[in-house]
């Protein structure tokens, strides 16, 4: 098994951006690097999003380098738009995506600092000098623990399980979580004929400001402070707040986007709020976010005592063979695109410094 220069795990925004810039830097697809993707087709996590999440309502779909997205129909499902766009992108630049290839673990071939990394997948094992991990968060939904959760007799589902608000017509749904997905679910459920209760740990903060590039840089700086200290990234909304759009303002005025506060437990027939009120629920929708999907990196022992992975930019402090994109400050699609350029530059520089100049054309 000959060693590749680079293996990229994940063909979402971050992984495709990294692959594009590796090709631009001179690495040969399939000979010097490959991209491993667990999905059966292009689109990354977007291919799994619910149909009612249209391009016009989705947040954070940005251009990949070298191929503008254009202006899709805002009424088209975002999953269709992104799947088509990513597929065209992979073909246009002949990116070496191997799929489906689900990664189980990454281990070091030996204790030597420059030992190859072995990437074990259901499509075989790949040996590589350097690893770019771009697995995002979709495969790691976060289900917070509450007393009584196993006794609740209604339906429980997570953001990643949601498909259509019409399934809940005539029902009362408790939506848990303070992020953008929760807000969108509340509005869709109301429109579909369901009633709702919004449960949040803290009072939602709607920001009447422009979510511009200056705001984006401030958000990334705040996230980097945590990952640079070896702490896990916080939820997106804890850093960004919620945009006070005209649609959201109408939802507030109508009483739909008004939090009932935190809950303390679930009961067989609903939830118990911190106020002592018990709310009947036919379903509980956990819009409680995701965590970084990095369990396959466990054998490399990259986590710090704080529970996160300390990074300097996109490089992992504990193992200079490993780079993380789509993690921390690069978790947004805009940040992931920039991180792809950064990681390709850093990997090529490292290859040259390690004496592999002949492998970079």
Tab-separated table of C-alpha atoms in Angstrom:
chain	number	residue	atom	x	y	z
A	1	UNK	CA	0.000	0.000	0.000
A	2	UNK	CA	1.744	3.154	-1.194
A	3	UNK	CA	1.284	6.272	0.913
A	4	UNK	CA	-0.661	9.200	-0.437
A	5	UNK	CA	0.439	12.704	0.392
A	6	UNK	CA	-2.985	13.732	1.661
A	7	UNK	CA	-6.333	12.164	2.482
A	8	UNK	CA	-9.303	14.506	2.846
A	9	UNK	CA	-12.224	13.120	4.864
A	10	UNK	CA	-15.528	14.686	3.845
A	11	UNK	CA	-16.801	16.179	0.574
A	12	UNK	CA	-18.807	19.076	1.966
A	13	UNK	CA	-17.911	22.745	1.566
A	14	UNK	CA	-14.648	22.490	3.493
A	15	UNK	CA	-13.475	19.258	1.874
A	16	UNK	CA	-14.236	20.375	-1.677
A	17	UNK	CA	-12.556	23.738	-1.135
A	18	UNK	CA	-9.457	21.989	0.219
A	19	UNK	CA	-9.406	19.558	-2.727
A	20	UNK	CA	-9.719	22.395	-5.243
A	21	UNK	CA	-6.763	24.246	-3.734
A	22	UNK	CA	-4.662	21.077	-3.513
A	23	UNK	CA	-5.147	20.595	-7.264
A	24	UNK	CA	-4.288	24.261	-7.870
A	25	UNK	CA	-1.115	23.784	-5.829
A	26	UNK	CA	-0.068	20.923	-8.086
A	27	UNK	CA	-1.072	17.748	-6.297
A	28	UNK	CA	-2.341	15.046	-8.641
A	29	UNK	CA	-5.824	13.686	-8.043
A	30	UNK	CA	-5.850	9.983	-7.080
A	31	UNK	CA	-2.051	9.785	-7.240
A	32	UNK	CA	-1.152	12.294	-4.527
A	33	UNK	CA	-4.465	12.724	-2.719
A	34	UNK	CA	-8.047	11.509	-2.489
A	35	UNK	CA	-11.271	12.712	-0.877
A	36	UNK	CA	-13.300	10.140	1.077
A	37	UNK	CA	-17.031	10.746	1.411
A	38	UNK	CA	-19.543	8.627	3.339
A	39	UNK	CA	-22.530	9.727	1.266
A	40	UNK	CA	-23.758	7.846	-1.823
A	41	UNK	CA	-23.642	11.058	-3.884
A	42	UNK	CA	-22.559	14.709	-3.764
A	43	UNK	CA	-24.082	17.354	-1.528
A	44	UNK	CA	-22.528	16.702	1.865
A	45	UNK	CA	-24.909	17.233	4.794
A	46	UNK	CA	-27.135	19.401	2.601
A	47	UNK	CA	-28.453	16.349	0.724
A	48	UNK	CA	-30.184	15.259	3.939
A	49	UNK	CA	-32.020	18.522	4.681
A	50	UNK	CA	-35.816	18.623	4.742
A	51	UNK	CA	-37.596	19.721	1.501
A	52	UNK	CA	-39.237	22.764	3.090
A	53	UNK	CA	-35.796	24.258	3.719
A	54	UNK	CA	-35.652	26.164	0.457
A	55	UNK	CA	-32.696	27.973	-1.007
A	56	UNK	CA	-34.373	31.273	-0.151
A	57	UNK	CA	-34.721	30.411	3.534
A	58	UNK	CA	-31.438	28.570	4.061
A	59	UNK	CA	-28.593	30.444	5.701
A	60	UNK	CA	-24.964	30.181	4.747
A	61	UNK	CA	-24.799	28.752	1.229
A	62	UNK	CA	-21.705	30.363	-0.258
A	63	UNK	CA	-19.716	30.003	-3.464
A	64	UNK	CA	-17.014	27.403	-3.729
A	65	UNK	CA	-13.729	28.672	-5.193
A	66	UNK	CA	-13.599	28.784	-8.966
A	67	UNK	CA	-17.298	28.198	-9.675
A	68	UNK	CA	-19.998	30.712	-8.648
A	69	UNK	CA	-23.244	29.220	-7.408
A	70	UNK	CA	-25.283	31.688	-9.430
A	71	UNK	CA	-28.871	32.598	-8.560
A	72	UNK	CA	-30.971	29.442	-8.076
A	73	UNK	CA	-34.726	29.595	-7.693
A	74	UNK	CA	-35.324	30.648	-4.049
A	75	UNK	CA	-38.286	28.243	-3.882
A	76	UNK	CA	-36.186	25.193	-4.799
A	77	UNK	CA	-35.188	22.948	-1.879
A	78	UNK	CA	-31.689	23.785	-0.678
A	79	UNK	CA	-30.839	20.069	-0.731
A	80	UNK	CA	-31.454	19.943	-4.502
A	81	UNK	CA	-29.542	23.165	-5.167
A	82	UNK	CA	-26.462	22.145	-3.217
A	83	UNK	CA	-26.425	18.530	-4.397
A	84	UNK	CA	-26.486	19.707	-8.021
A	85	UNK	CA	-23.873	22.420	-7.375
A	86	UNK	CA	-21.443	20.145	-5.531
A	87	UNK	CA	-21.822	17.456	-8.184
A	88	UNK	CA	-21.046	19.929	-10.950
A	89	UNK	CA	-18.082	21.200	-8.932
A	90	UNK	CA	-16.561	17.758	-8.444
A	91	UNK	CA	-16.882	17.016	-12.164
A	92	UNK	CA	-15.649	20.431	-13.366
A	93	UNK	CA	-12.372	20.164	-11.450
A	94	UNK	CA	-11.984	16.355	-11.627
A	95	UNK	CA	-11.778	16.068	-7.867
A	96	UNK	CA	-10.804	12.552	-6.672
A	97	UNK	CA	-13.856	11.812	-4.538
A	98	UNK	CA	-14.246	8.180	-3.490
A	99	UNK	CA	-17.736	7.262	-2.268
A	100	UNK	CA	-19.350	5.771	-0.422
A	101	UNK	CA	-16.405	5.441	1.947
A	102	UNK	CA	-17.280	5.744	5.635
A	103	UNK	CA	-14.243	6.224	7.864
A	104	UNK	CA	-14.162	4.076	10.998
A	105	UNK	CA	-10.836	5.115	12.493
A	106	UNK	CA	-7.521	6.834	11.857
A	107	UNK	CA	-4.427	5.352	13.482
A	108	UNK	CA	-0.696	5.979	13.309
A	109	UNK	CA	1.332	3.263	11.598
A	110	UNK	CA	3.998	3.536	14.328
A	111	UNK	CA	5.147	5.808	17.161
A	112	UNK	CA	7.498	7.730	14.871
A	113	UNK	CA	6.635	11.412	14.446
A	114	UNK	CA	6.648	11.059	10.654
A	115	UNK	CA	4.827	7.721	10.516
A	116	UNK	CA	2.046	7.320	7.998
A	117	UNK	CA	-1.548	7.593	9.084
A	118	UNK	CA	-3.804	4.648	8.267
A	119	UNK	CA	-7.377	5.619	7.422
A	120	UNK	CA	-9.666	2.611	7.874
A	121	UNK	CA	-12.931	2.732	5.903
A	122	UNK	CA	-15.596	0.359	4.644
A	123	UNK	CA	-14.021	0.857	1.202
A	124	UNK	CA	-10.544	-0.215	2.308
A	125	UNK	CA	-7.563	1.288	4.128
A	126	UNK	CA	-5.700	4.360	2.878
A	127	UNK	CA	-2.184	5.317	3.961
A	128	UNK	CA	-1.317	9.008	4.025
A	129	UNK	CA	1.334	11.421	5.211
A	130	UNK	CA	-1.187	14.087	6.160
A	131	UNK	CA	-4.870	14.126	6.947
A	132	UNK	CA	-7.392	16.915	6.332
A	133	UNK	CA	-10.492	16.198	8.392
A	134	UNK	CA	-13.582	17.953	6.993
A	135	UNK	CA	-16.393	15.856	8.471
A	136	UNK	CA	-18.512	18.687	9.858
A	137	UNK	CA	-21.247	17.948	12.406
A	138	UNK	CA	-24.309	16.414	10.704
A	139	UNK	CA	-23.486	12.856	11.813
A	140	UNK	CA	-23.260	13.897	15.476
A	141	UNK	CA	-26.663	15.219	16.622
A	142	UNK	CA	-26.714	16.415	20.227
A	143	UNK	CA	-29.518	15.057	22.437
A	144	UNK	CA	-29.378	16.734	25.857
A	145	UNK	CA	-30.347	14.608	28.846
A	146	UNK	CA	-33.473	15.504	30.803
A	147	UNK	CA	-35.228	13.472	33.506
A	148	UNK	CA	-38.193	11.572	32.148
A	149	UNK	CA	-37.073	11.576	28.523
A	150	UNK	CA	-37.392	7.810	28.232
A	151	UNK	CA	-40.897	7.888	29.762
A	152	UNK	CA	-42.380	10.376	27.278
A	153	UNK	CA	-45.070	8.562	25.266
A	154	UNK	CA	-45.152	10.905	22.277
A	155	UNK	CA	-42.783	11.204	19.355
A	156	UNK	CA	-39.243	12.537	19.781
A	157	UNK	CA	-37.097	13.611	16.848
A	158	UNK	CA	-33.987	15.650	16.221
A	159	UNK	CA	-33.340	18.317	13.607
A	160	UNK	CA	-31.709	15.741	11.352
A	161	UNK	CA	-34.879	13.597	11.486
A	162	UNK	CA	-37.283	16.397	10.532
A	163	UNK	CA	-38.814	16.106	7.069
A	164	UNK	CA	-42.159	17.908	6.826
A	165	UNK	CA	-44.164	20.182	9.126
A	166	UNK	CA	-47.378	18.768	7.651
A	167	UNK	CA	-46.759	15.544	9.612
A	168	UNK	CA	-47.684	17.474	12.766
A	169	UNK	CA	-50.903	19.185	11.626
A	170	UNK	CA	-53.377	19.311	14.490
A	171	UNK	CA	-50.732	18.344	17.064
A	172	UNK	CA	-48.976	20.285	19.800
A	173	UNK	CA	-45.192	20.265	19.367
A	174	UNK	CA	-42.610	21.349	21.926
A	175	UNK	CA	-39.576	22.718	20.090
A	176	UNK	CA	-36.397	22.650	22.198
A	177	UNK	CA	-33.441	24.846	21.255
A	178	UNK	CA	-32.572	28.481	20.694
A	179	UNK	CA	-31.034	28.450	17.223
A	180	UNK	CA	-32.112	29.315	13.712
A	181	UNK	CA	-33.400	25.804	13.013
A	182	UNK	CA	-35.745	26.007	16.012
A	183	UNK	CA	-37.074	29.368	14.820
A	184	UNK	CA	-37.726	28.043	11.313
A	185	UNK	CA	-39.432	24.918	12.670
A	186	UNK	CA	-41.755	27.018	14.852
A	187	UNK	CA	-42.863	29.133	11.901
A	188	UNK	CA	-43.343	26.134	9.596
A	189	UNK	CA	-45.263	24.139	12.192
A	190	UNK	CA	-47.594	27.064	12.854
A	191	UNK	CA	-48.238	27.462	9.143
A	192	UNK	CA	-48.931	23.732	8.811
A	193	UNK	CA	-51.663	23.804	11.448
A	194	UNK	CA	-49.740	22.685	14.524
A	195	UNK	CA	-49.546	24.546	17.831
A	196	UNK	CA	-46.186	24.982	19.516
A	197	UNK	CA	-44.325	25.749	22.715
A	198	UNK	CA	-40.783	27.042	22.441
A	199	UNK	CA	-38.387	25.843	25.142
A	200	UNK	CA	-34.975	27.526	25.512
A	201	UNK	CA	-32.387	27.483	28.276
A	202	UNK	CA	-31.840	31.224	27.895
A	203	UNK	CA	-33.951	34.043	26.543
A	204	UNK	CA	-33.424	34.148	22.750
A	205	UNK	CA	-31.388	37.120	21.554
A	206	UNK	CA	-32.522	38.593	18.240
A	207	UNK	CA	-29.835	40.875	16.813
A	208	UNK	CA	-31.074	43.917	14.849
A	209	UNK	CA	-27.773	44.213	13.035
A	210	UNK	CA	-26.358	43.405	9.679
A	211	UNK	CA	-24.771	39.950	9.521
A	212	UNK	CA	-21.949	41.295	7.333
A	213	UNK	CA	-18.271	40.416	6.895
A	214	UNK	CA	-17.296	42.451	9.962
A	215	UNK	CA	-19.755	40.482	12.049
A	216	UNK	CA	-18.421	37.255	10.533
A	217	UNK	CA	-14.832	38.087	11.462
A	218	UNK	CA	-15.896	38.875	15.031
A	219	UNK	CA	-17.701	35.535	15.301
A	220	UNK	CA	-14.701	33.616	13.972
A	221	UNK	CA	-12.385	35.412	16.403
A	222	UNK	CA	-14.574	34.440	19.364
A	223	UNK	CA	-14.751	30.802	18.256
A	224	UNK	CA	-10.960	30.668	17.698
A	225	UNK	CA	-10.409	31.791	21.272
A	226	UNK	CA	-12.082	28.596	22.462
A	227	UNK	CA	-10.488	26.156	20.026
A	228	UNK	CA	-7.106	27.798	20.586
A	229	UNK	CA	-7.523	27.020	24.285
A	230	UNK	CA	-8.429	23.381	23.628
A	231	UNK	CA	-12.115	23.859	24.492
A	232	UNK	CA	-14.993	22.428	22.421
A	233	UNK	CA	-16.663	24.925	20.074
A	234	UNK	CA	-19.867	26.424	21.458
A	235	UNK	CA	-23.179	26.356	19.630
A	236	UNK	CA	-23.424	28.735	16.676
A	237	UNK	CA	-26.266	30.771	18.149
A	238	UNK	CA	-24.399	31.366	21.415
A	239	UNK	CA	-21.852	33.276	19.374
A	240	UNK	CA	-23.997	34.813	16.647
A	241	UNK	CA	-27.415	35.501	18.135
A	242	UNK	CA	-30.458	35.348	15.856
A	243	UNK	CA	-31.002	37.747	12.942
A	244	UNK	CA	-34.039	39.965	13.474
A	245	UNK	CA	-35.512	39.592	9.991
A	246	UNK	CA	-38.953	40.973	9.097
A	247	UNK	CA	-40.276	37.388	9.052
A	248	UNK	CA	-38.934	36.717	12.540
A	249	UNK	CA	-40.311	40.011	13.822
A	250	UNK	CA	-43.775	38.991	12.591
A	251	UNK	CA	-43.360	35.684	14.406
A	252	UNK	CA	-42.510	37.523	17.614
A	253	UNK	CA	-45.484	39.856	17.210
A	254	UNK	CA	-47.798	36.865	16.666
A	255	UNK	CA	-46.514	35.150	19.810
A	256	UNK	CA	-44.981	32.236	17.885
A	257	UNK	CA	-41.342	33.156	18.518
A	258	UNK	CA	-41.700	33.789	22.237
A	259	UNK	CA	-39.838	31.423	24.534
A	260	UNK	CA	-41.627	29.726	27.425
A	261	UNK	CA	-38.258	29.485	29.142
A	262	UNK	CA	-36.396	26.345	30.182
A	263	UNK	CA	-37.899	23.005	31.059
A	264	UNK	CA	-36.850	20.795	33.943
A	265	UNK	CA	-38.069	17.378	32.772
A	266	UNK	CA	-40.313	15.403	30.476
A	267	UNK	CA	-43.458	13.710	31.672
A	268	UNK	CA	-45.292	10.811	29.998
A	269	UNK	CA	-47.581	13.305	28.265
A	270	UNK	CA	-45.466	16.434	27.837
A	271	UNK	CA	-42.834	18.610	29.462
A	272	UNK	CA	-42.526	20.362	32.812
A	273	UNK	CA	-41.402	23.979	32.551
A	274	UNK	CA	-39.199	25.713	35.099
A	275	UNK	CA	-42.281	27.759	36.081
A	276	UNK	CA	-43.939	24.559	37.295
A	277	UNK	CA	-46.411	24.444	34.405
A	278	UNK	CA	-46.842	21.123	32.631
A	279	UNK	CA	-47.334	21.446	28.870
A	280	UNK	CA	-49.024	18.640	26.945
A	281	UNK	CA	-47.056	17.543	23.864
A	282	UNK	CA	-47.745	15.142	21.043
A	283	UNK	CA	-44.135	15.483	19.925
A	284	UNK	CA	-40.858	16.968	21.117
A	285	UNK	CA	-38.561	18.301	18.422
A	286	UNK	CA	-35.001	18.573	19.659
A	287	UNK	CA	-33.426	21.424	17.670
A	288	UNK	CA	-30.453	21.230	19.992
A	289	UNK	CA	-27.622	21.326	17.519
A	290	UNK	CA	-24.699	19.106	16.681
A	291	UNK	CA	-21.196	18.350	17.855
A	292	UNK	CA	-18.073	17.899	15.756
A	293	UNK	CA	-18.082	14.503	14.046
A	294	UNK	CA	-14.560	13.431	14.978
A	295	UNK	CA	-14.937	10.130	16.841
A	296	UNK	CA	-12.904	8.380	14.148
A	297	UNK	CA	-9.885	10.462	15.237
A	298	UNK	CA	-10.087	9.007	18.762
A	299	UNK	CA	-7.104	6.646	18.395
A	300	UNK	CA	-4.841	9.652	17.769
A	301	UNK	CA	-5.687	11.081	21.230
A	302	UNK	CA	-6.007	14.668	20.044
A	303	UNK	CA	-8.401	15.990	22.714
A	304	UNK	CA	-7.207	18.319	25.452
A	305	UNK	CA	-8.337	18.188	29.082
A	306	UNK	CA	-11.005	20.773	28.267
A	307	UNK	CA	-12.623	18.285	25.881
A	308	UNK	CA	-11.767	20.037	22.617
A	309	UNK	CA	-8.933	19.808	20.122
A	310	UNK	CA	-6.409	22.631	20.357
A	311	UNK	CA	-5.674	24.107	16.956
A	312	UNK	CA	-3.331	26.729	15.639
A	313	UNK	CA	-5.270	27.932	12.642
A	314	UNK	CA	-6.283	24.660	10.959
A	315	UNK	CA	-3.424	22.538	12.290
A	316	UNK	CA	-3.826	20.300	15.332
A	317	UNK	CA	-1.294	21.083	18.037
A	318	UNK	CA	-1.151	17.516	19.354
A	319	UNK	CA	-0.370	15.979	15.950
A	320	UNK	CA	1.087	18.100	13.118
A	321	UNK	CA	0.022	15.452	10.592
A	322	UNK	CA	-3.636	16.313	11.172
A	323	UNK	CA	-5.540	19.383	9.972
A	324	UNK	CA	-9.134	20.294	10.859
A	325	UNK	CA	-11.435	22.292	8.608
A	326	UNK	CA	-15.149	22.742	9.110
A	327	UNK	CA	-14.350	22.770	12.840
A	328	UNK	CA	-14.666	25.707	15.181
A	329	UNK	CA	-14.382	29.008	13.342
A	330	UNK	CA	-14.489	27.274	9.943
A	331	UNK	CA	-17.784	25.470	10.619
A	332	UNK	CA	-19.840	27.895	8.523
A	333	UNK	CA	-19.793	27.441	4.756
A	334	UNK	CA	-18.050	30.805	4.328
A	335	UNK	CA	-15.451	29.931	6.955
A	336	UNK	CA	-15.078	26.436	5.488
A	337	UNK	CA	-14.341	27.834	2.030
A	338	UNK	CA	-11.578	30.055	3.392
A	339	UNK	CA	-10.226	27.248	5.565
A	340	UNK	CA	-9.956	25.013	2.499
A	341	UNK	CA	-7.570	27.485	0.902
A	342	UNK	CA	-5.607	27.853	4.129
A	343	UNK	CA	-5.237	24.131	4.769
A	344	UNK	CA	-4.111	23.391	1.195
A	345	UNK	CA	-1.441	26.072	1.464
A	346	UNK	CA	-0.273	24.769	4.846
A	347	UNK	CA	-0.188	21.132	3.727
A	348	UNK	CA	1.822	21.905	0.592
A	349	UNK	CA	4.243	24.034	2.603
A	350	UNK	CA	4.642	21.163	5.078
A	351	UNK	CA	5.234	18.644	2.288
A	352	UNK	CA	8.001	20.800	0.872
A	353	UNK	CA	9.582	21.407	4.267
A	354	UNK	CA	9.579	17.658	4.937
A	355	UNK	CA	11.526	17.001	1.769
A	356	UNK	CA	8.684	15.812	-0.448
A	357	UNK	CA	9.267	18.500	-3.058
A	358	UNK	CA	9.295	15.943	-5.869
A	359	UNK	CA	5.719	15.030	-5.001
A	360	UNK	CA	4.422	18.555	-5.534
A	361	UNK	CA	4.406	19.481	-9.217
